[in-house]
Amino acid sequence: MINTNGRLEPVTTAYSETSTARVPGRSWTVRLMGHADHSATVSCSTAACRMPPRSKDLASLRAFAARHAAAHARAATVRPNAACHCRAEQCGAHQDTRVQCAGSVVMILRHDPTVGRVWSVAEVCAACAPLLPHTTVIASAPRQRPAATAQNAPQVPAPRTPSSVPGGFSSPGTPGAQADTDAVRRPRRPVRGPRRRSGRS
């Protein structure tokens, strides 16, 4: 809930779930409504939000409505698994241009300055957002990173153990390298048998 000062009350709209199931896209609408006595009131689609009293100071009420809508946009964390709210409304805001909902989820703020009485905040897909008139993208959903599993985890090669060099020698620092080196330094001499003396018969 957002009070008349634009500050959050204990009830918050922040999203903290981690489910990947699609959930309906959220939306908030702030309206400035005029009355016959030239006064006006501000209403919010969130009933728990506190609105200022009815007043004839239209400029102050209009400024409050703009701040209130922006506060909803800042307080609501974009949910990556949200369905497109524009599609739920049958894409009525851009009937002339049909598009297949796709892309990441974004939070938008819509306000037509020529009318100046309605501010809308909604979770929509990245395909619909640029087609909606008088729209500003406030935030984007964070990209979901798949959990690392044994199959898709990066394979880190094991440190290579120096192997024997062709020719029968081991590379330095490996077990048996000193023995092989010593063997090279002290080559074995062929064992010869006792010499036979040739005697005369």
Coordinates of C-alpha atoms in Angstrom, one line a residue:
M1 CA 0.0 0.0 0.0
I2 CA 1.2 3.5 -0.8
N3 CA 0.1 6.4 1.4
T4 CA -0.6 10.0 0.5
N5 CA 3.1 10.9 0.8
G6 CA 4.0 8.3 -1.8
R7 CA 5.6 6.0 0.7
L8 CA 5.2 2.3 1.1
E9 CA 3.1 1.0 4.0
P10 CA 3.7 -2.6 5.4
V11 CA 1.7 -4.1 2.5
T12 CA 4.0 -4.3 -0.4
T13 CA 3.7 -5.3 -4.1
A14 CA 7.2 -6.6 -4.3
Y15 CA 7.5 -10.1 -5.9
S16 CA 9.6 -12.7 -4.3
E17 CA 8.3 -16.0 -5.7
T18 CA 10.6 -18.3 -7.7
S19 CA 7.9 -20.4 -9.5
T20 CA 8.2 -20.7 -13.2
A21 CA 4.4 -21.1 -13.7
R22 CA 2.7 -18.3 -15.6
V23 CA 0.8 -15.9 -13.4
P24 CA -1.6 -13.1 -14.5
G25 CA 0.1 -9.8 -15.3
R26 CA -0.6 -7.2 -12.8
S27 CA -1.8 -3.7 -13.4
W28 CA -2.6 -0.5 -11.4
T29 CA -4.7 2.4 -12.5
V30 CA -4.7 5.9 -11.0
R31 CA -7.5 8.2 -12.0
L32 CA -8.2 11.9 -11.5
M33 CA -12.0 12.4 -11.5
G34 CA -13.7 15.8 -11.8
H35 CA -16.9 16.8 -10.1
A36 CA -19.7 19.4 -10.9
D37 CA -18.4 21.8 -8.3
H38 CA -15.0 22.0 -10.1
S39 CA -13.3 19.8 -7.5
A40 CA -11.7 16.5 -8.1
T41 CA -10.6 13.3 -6.4
V42 CA -7.9 10.8 -7.1
S43 CA -8.6 7.0 -7.0
C44 CA -6.4 4.0 -7.3
S45 CA -7.3 0.5 -8.3
T46 CA -5.5 -0.8 -5.2
A47 CA -8.2 -0.2 -2.5
A48 CA -5.7 -0.2 0.3
C49 CA -3.8 2.9 -1.0
R50 CA -4.6 6.1 0.8
M51 CA -5.8 9.0 -1.4
P52 CA -5.8 12.7 -0.6
P53 CA -9.1 14.4 0.1
R54 CA -11.4 15.9 -2.5
S55 CA -10.0 19.3 -3.5
K56 CA -10.3 22.1 -6.1
D57 CA -6.5 22.2 -6.4
L58 CA -6.4 20.2 -9.6
A59 CA -2.7 20.9 -10.2
S60 CA -1.8 19.3 -6.8
L61 CA -4.0 16.3 -7.3
R62 CA -2.6 15.8 -10.8
A63 CA 0.9 15.9 -9.5
F64 CA 0.0 13.5 -6.7
A65 CA -1.6 11.0 -9.2
A66 CA 1.6 11.0 -11.3
R67 CA 3.8 10.4 -8.2
H68 CA 1.5 7.7 -7.0
A69 CA 1.6 5.8 -10.3
A70 CA 5.4 6.1 -10.4
A71 CA 5.6 4.8 -6.8
H72 CA 3.6 1.7 -7.8
A73 CA 6.0 1.1 -10.8
R74 CA 9.0 1.4 -8.5
A75 CA 7.6 -0.8 -5.7
A76 CA 6.5 -3.7 -7.9
T77 CA 9.4 -6.0 -8.9
V78 CA 8.8 -7.3 -12.5
R79 CA 8.1 -11.0 -12.4
P80 CA 9.8 -13.0 -15.2
N81 CA 6.9 -15.5 -15.2
A82 CA 4.1 -13.0 -15.6
A83 CA 1.7 -13.3 -18.5
C84 CA 1.2 -10.2 -20.7
H85 CA -1.5 -8.0 -19.2
C86 CA -2.1 -6.4 -22.6
R87 CA -3.0 -9.8 -24.0
A88 CA -5.4 -10.4 -21.2
E89 CA -7.1 -7.2 -22.3
Q90 CA -7.2 -8.6 -25.8
C91 CA -4.6 -6.1 -26.9
G92 CA -7.3 -3.4 -27.0
A93 CA -4.8 -0.6 -26.7
H94 CA -3.2 -1.5 -30.1
Q95 CA -6.0 -3.1 -32.1
D96 CA -4.7 -1.7 -35.3
T97 CA -1.4 -3.6 -34.9
R98 CA -1.6 -7.3 -33.9
V99 CA 1.4 -9.0 -32.6
Q100 CA 2.3 -12.4 -31.1
C101 CA 3.2 -11.9 -27.4
A102 CA 6.8 -12.7 -27.0
G103 CA 10.0 -11.6 -25.3
S104 CA 10.7 -10.8 -21.7
V105 CA 8.3 -9.1 -19.3
V106 CA 8.6 -5.4 -18.7
M107 CA 6.9 -2.9 -16.4
I108 CA 5.3 0.1 -18.3
L109 CA 3.8 3.4 -17.3
R110 CA 1.2 4.8 -19.6
H111 CA -0.1 8.3 -19.5
D112 CA -1.7 10.4 -22.2
P113 CA -0.8 14.0 -21.6
T114 CA -3.6 15.3 -23.8
V115 CA -6.1 13.7 -21.5
G116 CA -4.1 13.9 -18.3
R117 CA -6.5 12.0 -16.1
V118 CA -5.4 8.4 -16.2
W119 CA -2.0 6.7 -15.3
S120 CA -1.6 3.0 -15.8
V121 CA 1.2 0.7 -14.7
A122 CA 1.2 -2.9 -16.0
E123 CA 3.3 -6.0 -16.7
V124 CA 3.4 -6.6 -20.4
C125 CA 5.5 -8.5 -22.9
A126 CA 8.3 -6.9 -24.8
A127 CA 6.4 -7.3 -28.1
C128 CA 3.3 -5.3 -26.9
A129 CA 5.2 -2.6 -25.0
P130 CA 6.4 -0.6 -28.0
L131 CA 2.9 -0.7 -29.6
L132 CA 1.1 0.9 -26.6
P133 CA 0.8 4.7 -27.1
H134 CA 2.2 7.1 -24.5
T135 CA 4.2 4.3 -22.8
T136 CA 7.4 4.4 -20.9
V137 CA 9.2 1.2 -19.9
I138 CA 10.1 1.5 -16.3
A139 CA 11.8 -1.8 -15.6
S140 CA 12.6 -5.3 -17.1
A141 CA 12.4 -8.7 -15.5
P142 CA 15.7 -10.2 -14.6
R143 CA 16.8 -13.1 -16.8
Q144 CA 16.3 -16.5 -15.2
R145 CA 19.5 -18.5 -15.1
P146 CA 18.9 -22.3 -15.3
A147 CA 20.2 -24.2 -12.4
A148 CA 23.5 -26.0 -13.1
T149 CA 23.1 -29.7 -13.3
A150 CA 25.4 -32.5 -13.9
Q151 CA 24.6 -32.5 -17.6
N152 CA 24.8 -28.8 -18.4
A153 CA 27.4 -27.8 -15.8
P154 CA 30.6 -26.7 -17.5
Q155 CA 33.2 -29.4 -17.7
V156 CA 36.4 -28.3 -16.0
P157 CA 39.3 -30.4 -17.4
A158 CA 41.3 -32.2 -14.8
P159 CA 44.9 -31.0 -14.4
R160 CA 47.0 -32.9 -16.8
T161 CA 49.6 -35.1 -15.4
P162 CA 52.9 -34.8 -17.4
S163 CA 53.2 -38.0 -19.3
S164 CA 56.2 -39.8 -20.6
V165 CA 58.0 -38.1 -23.4
P166 CA 58.5 -40.3 -26.4
G167 CA 61.9 -42.0 -26.2
G168 CA 61.5 -43.5 -22.8
F169 CA 62.2 -40.3 -20.8
S170 CA 59.8 -38.7 -18.2
S171 CA 59.2 -35.0 -18.1
P172 CA 60.8 -33.3 -15.1
G173 CA 58.7 -33.3 -11.9
T174 CA 56.9 -36.5 -12.5
P175 CA 57.2 -39.7 -10.4
G176 CA 60.0 -41.7 -11.7
A177 CA 61.6 -38.8 -13.5
Q178 CA 64.7 -38.9 -11.3
A179 CA 65.1 -42.6 -11.7
D180 CA 64.9 -42.3 -15.5
T181 CA 67.3 -39.5 -15.4
D182 CA 69.8 -41.5 -13.4
A183 CA 69.3 -44.3 -15.8
V184 CA 70.3 -42.0 -18.6
R185 CA 73.3 -40.7 -16.7
R186 CA 74.6 -44.2 -15.7
P187 CA 73.8 -46.4 -18.7
R188 CA 74.3 -50.1 -18.0
R189 CA 77.2 -51.8 -19.6
P190 CA 76.6 -55.1 -21.2
V191 CA 77.6 -58.1 -19.1
R192 CA 80.3 -60.1 -20.7
G193 CA 81.0 -63.7 -19.9
P194 CA 84.5 -64.9 -18.9
R195 CA 87.0 -64.8 -21.6
R196 CA 88.1 -68.1 -23.0
R197 CA 91.8 -68.7 -23.3
S198 CA 92.8 -70.4 -26.5
G199 CA 95.4 -73.0 -25.6
R200 CA 97.4 -75.2 -27.8
S201 CA 96.6 -78.8 -27.9

